[in-house]
Amino acid sequence: MTTVQIFNGPNLNRLGTREPGIYGTTTYPDLVSLCRETASRVGLTVQVRQTNAEHELLEWLHQAADAGADVVLNAAAWTHTSVAVADACAQLRGRLVEVHISNVYAREAFRHHSYVSPHASAIIVGCGVDGYRLALEHLAGSPQNR
Ligand code: DQA
């Protein structure tokens, strides 16, 4: 079984203390546990990673492309800024679920544009950290979801 890759971009390691009014009080380690528990319940294996270095995310996306893996991506601020992340997402051969904890469309205008969305097979926005659970349940669903 191919492992679903879950990639988190900059500042998401600060979950729990970072702007809790927007992102909630779940910590990053709690989020990793939530992803692993959900994956095991729905019959998936996952690798969950976070980075504050853009080149590292690009390398992970390249590896996922080569493996044909499904990806859950919260590119955080790079969502709104990075052509390089978009170009890496374009190379993916598996499904790509874009997740944002907050409702980016109810926030500043600069968060309304995503370089990731054109490459995503599904987008989950504003469901809090529950969005990761929903993404994994979606990916575990029938091949018709592909
Ligand atoms: C975010 C939304 C982005 O606009 C922001 O830069 C983040 C987190 C979210 O999960 O809501 O860092 O991707």
Coordinates of N, CA, C and O and ligand atoms in Angstrom, one line a residue:
M1 N 0.9 -1.2 0.0 CA 0.0 0.0 0.0 C 0.9 1.3 0.0 O 1.8 1.3 0.8
T2 N 0.6 2.2 -0.9 CA 1.3 3.4 -0.9 C 1.0 4.3 0.3 O -0.2 4.4 0.7
T3 N 2.0 4.8 0.9 CA 1.8 5.7 2.1 C 1.3 7.1 1.7 O 1.9 7.7 0.7
V4 N 0.3 7.6 2.3 CA -0.2 9.0 2.1 C 0.8 9.9 2.8 O 1.2 9.7 4.0
Q5 N 1.3 10.9 2.0 CA 2.2 11.8 2.6 C 1.5 13.1 3.0 O 0.7 13.6 2.2
I6 N 1.7 13.5 4.2 CA 1.1 14.7 4.8 C 2.2 15.7 5.0 O 3.0 15.5 5.9
F7 N 2.1 16.8 4.3 CA 3.2 17.8 4.4 C 2.6 19.1 4.9 O 1.5 19.6 4.4
N8 N 3.3 19.7 5.9 CA 2.9 21.0 6.5 C 4.0 22.0 6.4 O 5.1 21.7 6.6
G9 N 3.6 23.2 6.0 CA 4.5 24.3 5.7 C 4.8 25.1 6.9 O 4.6 24.7 8.1
P10 N 5.3 26.3 6.7 CA 5.9 27.2 7.7 C 4.9 27.6 8.8 O 3.8 27.9 8.6
N11 N 5.5 27.6 10.0 CA 4.8 28.0 11.2 C 3.8 27.0 11.8 O 3.2 27.2 12.9
L12 N 3.5 26.0 11.0 CA 2.5 25.0 11.6 C 3.1 24.2 12.7 O 2.3 23.6 13.5
N13 N 4.4 24.2 12.9 CA 5.0 23.6 14.1 C 4.6 24.4 15.4 O 4.7 23.9 16.5
R14 N 4.1 25.6 15.2 CA 3.7 26.5 16.3 C 2.2 26.3 16.7 O 1.7 27.1 17.5
L15 N 1.5 25.4 16.0 CA 0.1 25.2 16.4 C 0.0 25.0 17.9 O 0.8 24.3 18.5
G16 N -1.1 25.5 18.4 CA -1.3 25.4 19.9 C -1.0 26.6 20.6 O -1.8 27.1 21.4
T17 N 0.1 27.3 20.2 CA 0.4 28.6 20.8 C 0.3 29.7 19.7 O 0.1 30.9 20.1
R18 N 0.3 29.4 18.4 CA 0.2 30.4 17.4 C -1.3 30.8 17.2 O -2.1 30.0 16.8
E19 N -1.5 32.1 17.4 CA -2.9 32.7 17.2 C -4.0 31.6 17.4 O -4.7 31.3 16.5
P20 N -4.2 31.2 18.7 CA -5.2 30.2 18.9 C -6.6 30.5 18.5 O -7.4 29.7 18.3
G21 N -6.9 31.9 18.5 CA -8.2 32.3 18.1 C -8.5 31.9 16.6 O -9.7 31.8 16.2
I22 N -7.4 31.8 15.8 CA -7.6 31.4 14.4 C -7.3 30.0 14.2 O -8.1 29.3 13.5
Y23 N -6.3 29.4 14.8 CA -5.8 28.1 14.5 C -6.2 27.0 15.6 O -5.9 25.8 15.4
G24 N -6.8 27.5 16.7 CA -7.2 26.6 17.8 C -6.0 26.2 18.7 O -4.9 26.8 18.6
T25 N -6.3 25.3 19.6 CA -5.3 25.0 20.7 C -4.7 23.6 20.5 O -3.8 23.2 21.3
T26 N -5.0 22.9 19.4 CA -4.4 21.6 19.1 C -2.9 21.9 18.8 O -2.6 22.8 17.9
T27 N -2.0 21.2 19.4 CA -0.6 21.4 19.1 C -0.2 20.6 17.9 O -0.9 19.7 17.5
Y28 N 1.0 20.8 17.4 CA 1.5 20.1 16.2 C 1.6 18.6 16.5 O 1.1 17.7 15.8
P29 N 2.2 18.2 17.7 CA 2.3 16.8 18.0 C 0.9 16.2 18.1 O 0.7 15.0 17.7
D30 N -0.1 16.9 18.7 CA -1.5 16.4 18.7 C -2.0 16.2 17.3 O -2.7 15.2 17.0
L31 N -1.7 17.1 16.4 CA -2.1 16.9 15.0 C -1.5 15.7 14.3 O -2.2 14.9 13.6
V32 N -0.2 15.5 14.6 CA 0.4 14.2 14.1 C -0.3 13.0 14.6 O -0.6 12.1 13.9
S33 N -0.6 13.0 15.9 CA -1.4 11.8 16.5 C -2.7 11.7 15.8 O -3.1 10.6 15.5
L34 N -3.4 12.8 15.6 CA -4.8 12.7 15.0 C -4.6 12.1 13.6 O -5.5 11.3 13.3
C35 N -3.6 12.5 12.9 CA -3.5 12.0 11.5 C -3.1 10.5 11.6 O -3.7 9.7 10.8
R36 N -2.3 10.1 12.5 CA -1.9 8.6 12.6 C -3.1 7.8 13.0 O -3.3 6.7 12.5
E37 N -3.9 8.3 14.0 CA -5.0 7.6 14.5 C -6.1 7.4 13.4 O -6.6 6.3 13.2
T38 N -6.3 8.5 12.7 CA -7.3 8.5 11.6 C -6.8 7.5 10.5 O -7.6 6.6 10.1
A39 N -5.6 7.6 10.2 CA -5.0 6.7 9.1 C -5.2 5.2 9.5 O -5.7 4.4 8.7
S40 N -4.9 4.9 10.7 CA -5.0 3.5 11.1 C -6.4 3.1 11.1 O -6.8 1.9 10.8
R41 N -7.4 3.9 11.5 CA -8.8 3.6 11.5 C -9.3 3.3 10.1 O -10.2 2.5 9.9
V42 N -8.8 4.1 9.1 CA -9.4 4.0 7.8 C -8.5 3.1 6.9 O -8.8 3.0 5.7
G43 N -7.5 2.5 7.5 CA -6.7 1.5 6.7 C -5.6 2.1 5.8 O -5.3 1.5 4.8
L44 N -5.1 3.3 6.2 CA -4.1 3.9 5.4 C -2.8 3.9 6.3 O -2.9 3.8 7.5
T45 N -1.7 4.1 5.6 CA -0.4 4.4 6.4 C -0.1 5.9 6.0 O -0.4 6.3 4.8
V46 N 0.5 6.6 6.9 CA 0.8 8.0 6.7 C 2.2 8.3 7.1 O 2.7 7.7 8.1
Q47 N 2.8 9.3 6.4 CA 4.0 9.9 6.9 C 3.7 11.4 7.1 O 3.2 12.0 6.1
V48 N 3.9 12.0 8.3 CA 3.5 13.3 8.6 C 4.7 14.2 8.8 O 5.5 13.8 9.7
R49 N 4.9 15.3 8.1 CA 6.1 16.1 8.2 C 5.7 17.6 8.1 O 4.7 18.0 7.6
Q50 N 6.6 18.3 8.8 CA 6.5 19.8 8.8 C 7.8 20.4 8.6 O 8.8 19.9 9.0
T51 N 7.8 21.5 7.8 CA 9.1 22.2 7.6 C 8.9 23.7 7.5 O 7.9 24.2 7.0
N52 N 9.9 24.4 7.9 CA 10.0 25.9 7.7 C 10.9 26.3 6.6 O 11.2 27.4 6.4
A53 N 11.5 25.2 5.9 CA 12.4 25.5 4.8 C 11.8 25.1 3.5 O 11.5 23.9 3.3
E54 N 11.6 26.0 2.6 CA 10.8 25.7 1.3 C 11.5 24.6 0.5 O 10.8 23.8 -0.1
H55 N 12.8 24.6 0.4 CA 13.5 23.6 -0.4 C 13.2 22.2 0.1 O 13.1 21.3 -0.7
E56 N 13.0 22.1 1.4 CA 12.7 20.8 2.0 C 11.3 20.3 1.5 O 11.1 19.1 1.1
L57 N 10.3 21.2 1.5 CA 9.0 20.8 1.0 C 9.1 20.4 -0.4 O 8.5 19.5 -0.9
L58 N 9.9 21.2 -1.2 CA 10.0 20.8 -2.6 C 10.6 19.4 -2.8 O 10.1 18.7 -3.6
E59 N 11.6 19.1 -2.0 CA 12.2 17.8 -2.1 C 11.2 16.7 -1.7 O 11.1 15.6 -2.4
W60 N 10.4 16.9 -0.7 CA 9.3 15.9 -0.3 C 8.3 15.8 -1.4 O 7.8 14.7 -1.7
L61 N 7.9 16.9 -2.1 CA 6.9 16.8 -3.1 C 7.5 16.0 -4.3 O 6.8 15.2 -5.0
H62 N 8.8 16.2 -4.6 CA 9.5 15.5 -5.7 C 9.4 14.0 -5.4 O 9.2 13.2 -6.3
Q63 N 9.7 13.6 -4.1 CA 9.8 12.2 -3.7 C 8.3 11.6 -3.9 O 8.2 10.5 -4.3
A64 N 7.3 12.4 -3.5 CA 6.0 11.9 -3.6 C 5.6 11.8 -5.0 O 4.9 10.8 -5.4
A65 N 6.0 12.7 -5.9 CA 5.7 12.6 -7.3 C 6.4 11.3 -7.9 O 5.7 10.5 -8.6
D66 N 7.6 11.0 -7.5 CA 8.3 9.8 -8.0 C 7.6 8.5 -7.5 O 7.6 7.5 -8.2
A67 N 7.1 8.6 -6.3 CA 6.4 7.4 -5.7 C 5.0 7.3 -6.2 O 4.3 6.3 -5.9
G68 N 4.4 8.3 -6.8 CA 3.0 8.3 -7.2 C 2.1 8.3 -6.0 O 0.9 7.9 -6.0
A69 N 2.6 8.9 -4.9 CA 1.8 8.9 -3.7 C 0.7 10.0 -3.7 O 0.8 11.0 -4.3
D70 N -0.3 9.7 -2.9 CA -1.3 10.7 -2.6 C -0.7 11.6 -1.5 O 0.0 11.2 -0.6
V71 N -1.1 12.9 -1.6 CA -0.5 13.9 -0.7 C -1.6 14.8 -0.1 O -2.6 15.2 -0.8
V72 N -1.5 15.0 1.2 CA -2.3 16.0 1.9 C -1.4 17.2 2.2 O -0.3 17.0 2.8
L73 N -1.7 18.3 1.7 CA -0.7 19.5 1.8 C -1.4 20.7 2.4 O -2.4 21.2 1.9
N74 N -0.8 21.1 3.5 CA -1.1 22.5 4.0 C 0.2 23.2 3.8 O 1.1 23.2 4.7
A75 N 0.3 24.0 2.7 CA 1.5 24.7 2.4 C 1.6 26.0 3.2 O 2.6 26.8 3.0
A76 N 0.6 26.3 4.0 CA 0.6 27.5 4.9 C 0.9 28.7 4.0 O 0.3 28.8 2.9
A77 N 1.7 29.6 4.5 CA 1.9 30.9 3.7 C 2.4 30.7 2.3 O 2.1 31.5 1.4
W78 N 3.2 29.6 2.1 CA 3.7 29.3 0.7 C 2.5 29.1 -0.3 O 2.7 29.3 -1.5
T79 N 1.4 28.7 0.2 CA 0.2 28.6 -0.6 C 0.0 29.8 -1.4 O -0.4 29.7 -2.6
H80 N 0.2 31.0 -0.8 CA -0.2 32.2 -1.4 C 1.0 32.9 -2.1 O 0.8 34.0 -2.7
T81 N 2.2 32.3 -2.0 CA 3.4 33.0 -2.6 C 4.2 32.2 -3.5 O 5.0 32.8 -4.3
S82 N 4.1 30.9 -3.5 CA 5.2 30.1 -4.1 C 4.9 29.4 -5.4 O 4.2 28.4 -5.5
V83 N 5.4 30.0 -6.5 CA 5.4 29.4 -7.8 C 6.1 28.0 -7.8 O 5.8 27.1 -8.4
A84 N 7.2 28.0 -7.0 CA 8.0 26.8 -6.9 C 7.2 25.6 -6.3 O 7.3 24.5 -6.8
V85 N 6.4 25.9 -5.3 CA 5.5 24.9 -4.7 C 4.5 24.5 -5.8 O 4.2 23.3 -5.9
A86 N 3.9 25.4 -6.5 CA 3.0 25.1 -7.5 C 3.6 24.2 -8.6 O 3.0 23.2 -9.0
D87 N 4.8 24.5 -9.0 CA 5.5 23.7 -10.0 C 5.7 22.3 -9.5 O 5.7 21.3 -10.3
A88 N 6.0 22.1 -8.2 CA 6.3 20.8 -7.6 C 4.9 20.0 -7.5 O 4.9 18.8 -7.8
C89 N 3.9 20.7 -7.2 CA 2.5 20.1 -7.1 C 2.1 19.6 -8.5 O 1.4 18.6 -8.6
A90 N 2.5 20.3 -9.5 CA 2.1 20.0 -10.9 C 2.7 18.6 -11.3 O 2.2 18.0 -12.2
Q91 N 3.8 18.2 -10.6 CA 4.4 17.0 -11.0 C 3.8 15.7 -10.3 O 4.1 14.6 -10.6
L92 N 2.9 16.0 -9.3 CA 2.4 14.8 -8.6 C 1.5 14.0 -9.5 O 0.8 14.5 -10.4
R93 N 1.5 12.7 -9.3 CA 0.7 11.8 -10.1 C -0.4 11.2 -9.3 O -1.4 10.7 -9.8
G94 N -0.3 11.2 -8.0 CA -1.4 10.8 -7.1 C -2.3 11.9 -6.8 O -2.2 13.0 -7.4
R95 N -3.3 11.7 -6.0 CA -4.2 12.8 -5.6 C -3.6 13.8 -4.6 O -2.7 13.4 -3.9
L96 N -4.0 15.0 -4.8 CA -3.5 16.1 -3.9 C -4.7 16.7 -3.2 O -5.6 17.3 -3.8
V97 N -4.7 16.6 -1.8 CA -5.8 17.3 -1.1 C -5.2 18.5 -0.4 O -4.2 18.3 0.5
E98 N -5.6 19.7 -0.7 CA -5.1 20.9 -0.1 C -6.0 21.2 1.2 O -7.2 21.1 1.1
V99 N -5.3 21.4 2.3 CA -6.0 21.6 3.5 C -5.5 23.0 4.1 O -4.4 23.3 4.1
H100 N -6.5 23.7 4.6 CA -6.2 24.9 5.4 C -7.1 24.8 6.7 O -8.3 24.6 6.6
I101 N -6.5 25.0 7.8 CA -7.2 25.0 9.1 C -8.2 26.1 9.2 O -9.3 25.8 9.6
S102 N -7.8 27.3 8.9 CA -8.7 28.4 8.9 C -9.4 28.6 7.6 O -9.0 28.0 6.6
N103 N -10.5 29.4 7.6 CA -11.2 29.8 6.4 C -10.4 30.9 5.8 O -10.7 32.1 6.1
V104 N -9.5 30.6 4.9 CA -8.7 31.6 4.3 C -9.5 32.7 3.5 O -9.1 33.8 3.4
Y105 N -10.7 32.3 3.1 CA -11.5 33.2 2.3 C -12.3 34.2 3.2 O -12.8 35.2 2.7
A106 N -12.3 34.0 4.5 CA -12.8 35.0 5.4 C -11.7 35.9 6.0 O -12.0 36.7 6.9
R107 N -10.5 35.7 5.5 CA -9.4 36.5 6.1 C -8.9 37.5 5.0 O -9.6 37.9 4.1
E108 N -7.6 37.9 5.2 CA -7.1 39.0 4.4 C -7.1 38.5 2.9 O -6.9 37.4 2.6
A109 N -7.2 39.5 2.0 CA -7.3 39.3 0.6 C -6.1 38.5 0.0 O -6.3 37.6 -0.9
F110 N -4.9 38.7 0.6 CA -3.7 38.0 0.1 C -3.8 36.5 0.3 O -3.1 35.7 -0.3
R111 N -4.7 36.1 1.2 CA -4.9 34.6 1.5 C -5.9 34.0 0.5 O -6.2 32.8 0.6
H112 N -6.6 34.8 -0.3 CA -7.6 34.3 -1.2 C -7.1 33.6 -2.4 O -7.8 32.8 -3.0
H113 N -5.8 33.9 -2.7 CA -5.3 33.2 -3.9 C -4.4 32.0 -3.5 O -3.6 32.2 -2.5
S114 N -4.5 30.9 -4.1 CA -3.7 29.7 -3.8 C -3.0 29.2 -5.1 O -3.7 29.0 -6.1
Y115 N -1.7 29.1 -5.0 CA -0.9 28.5 -6.1 C -1.1 27.0 -6.1 O -0.7 26.3 -7.1
V116 N -1.6 26.4 -5.0 CA -1.8 25.0 -4.9 C -3.1 24.5 -5.5 O -3.1 23.4 -6.2
S117 N -4.2 25.3 -5.4 CA -5.5 24.8 -5.7 C -5.6 24.3 -7.2 O -6.3 23.3 -7.4
P118 N -5.0 24.9 -8.2 CA -5.2 24.4 -9.5 C -4.7 23.0 -9.7 O -5.1 22.3 -10.7
H119 N -3.8 22.5 -8.8 CA -3.3 21.2 -8.9 C -4.0 20.2 -7.9 O -3.6 19.0 -7.9
A120 N -4.9 20.7 -7.1 CA -5.5 19.8 -6.1 C -6.7 19.1 -6.7 O -7.5 19.6 -7.5
S121 N -6.9 17.8 -6.2 CA -8.1 17.1 -6.5 C -9.2 17.4 -5.6 O -10.4 17.2 -5.9
A122 N -8.9 17.9 -4.4 CA -9.9 18.3 -3.4 C -9.3 19.4 -2.5 O -8.1 19.5 -2.3
I123 N -10.2 20.2 -1.9 CA -9.7 21.3 -1.1 C -10.6 21.4 0.2 O -11.8 21.3 0.0
I124 N -10.0 21.4 1.3 CA -10.7 21.4 2.6 C -10.3 22.7 3.4 O -9.1 22.8 3.7
V125 N -11.2 23.6 3.6 CA -10.8 24.9 4.2 C -11.7 25.2 5.3 O -13.0 25.0 5.2
G126 N -11.2 25.6 6.5 CA -12.0 26.2 7.5 C -12.6 25.2 8.5 O -13.4 25.6 9.3
C127 N -12.2 23.9 8.4 CA -12.7 22.9 9.3 C -11.8 22.7 10.5 O -12.0 21.7 11.3
G128 N -10.9 23.6 10.7 CA -9.9 23.4 11.8 C -9.0 22.2 11.5 O -8.9 21.7 10.4
V129 N -8.4 21.6 12.6 CA -7.5 20.5 12.3 C -8.3 19.3 11.9 O -7.7 18.3 11.3
D130 N -9.6 19.3 12.1 CA -10.5 18.2 11.6 C -10.3 18.0 10.1 O -10.7 17.0 9.5
G131 N -9.9 19.1 9.4 CA -9.7 19.0 7.9 C -8.8 17.9 7.5 O -8.9 17.2 6.5
Y132 N -7.8 17.6 8.4 CA -6.8 16.5 8.1 C -7.5 15.1 8.1 O -7.3 14.2 7.3
R133 N -8.4 15.0 9.1 CA -9.2 13.7 9.3 C -10.1 13.6 8.0 O -10.1 12.5 7.4
L134 N -10.8 14.7 7.6 CA -11.6 14.6 6.5 C -10.8 14.2 5.2 O -11.3 13.5 4.4
A135 N -9.6 14.8 5.1 CA -8.8 14.5 3.9 C -8.4 13.0 3.8 O -8.5 12.4 2.8
L136 N -8.1 12.5 5.0 CA -7.7 11.0 5.0 C -8.9 10.2 4.8 O -8.8 9.1 4.0
E137 N -10.0 10.5 5.3 CA -11.2 9.7 5.1 C -11.6 9.8 3.6 O -12.0 8.8 3.0
H138 N -11.4 10.9 3.0 CA -11.7 11.1 1.5 C -10.7 10.2 0.7 O -11.2 9.4 -0.2
L139 N -9.4 10.2 1.1 CA -8.5 9.4 0.3 C -8.6 7.9 0.5 O -8.3 7.1 -0.3
A140 N -9.2 7.5 1.7 CA -9.5 6.1 1.9 C -10.7 5.6 1.2 O -11.0 4.4 1.2
G141 N -11.5 6.6 0.7 CA -12.8 6.2 0.0 C -12.6 5.5 -1.3 O -11.5 5.1 -1.6
S142 N -13.7 5.3 -2.0 CA -13.6 4.5 -3.2 C -12.8 5.1 -4.3 O -12.6 6.4 -4.3
P143 N -12.3 4.3 -5.3 CA -11.5 4.9 -6.4 C -12.3 5.9 -7.2 O -11.7 6.7 -7.9
Q144 N -13.6 5.9 -7.0 CA -14.4 7.0 -7.8 C -14.0 8.3 -7.3 O -14.2 9.3 -8.0
N145 N -13.4 8.4 -6.1 CA -13.0 9.7 -5.6 C -11.7 10.2 -6.3 O -11.2 11.3 -6.1
R146 N -11.1 9.3 -7.1 CA -9.8 9.6 -7.7 C -10.0 10.5 -8.9 O -11.0 10.6 -9.5
Ligands
DQA1 C1 -3.1 28.2 6.8 C2 -3.6 29.5 6.2 C3 -2.5 30.4 5.6 O1 -3.0 31.6 5.1 C4 -1.5 30.7 6.7 O2 -0.4 31.4 6.1 C5 -1.1 29.5 7.5 C6 -2.0 28.5 7.8 C7 -4.2 27.4 7.5 O3 -4.0 26.3 7.7 O4 -5.3 28.0 7.8 O5 0.1 29.5 7.9 O6 -2.6 27.4 5.7

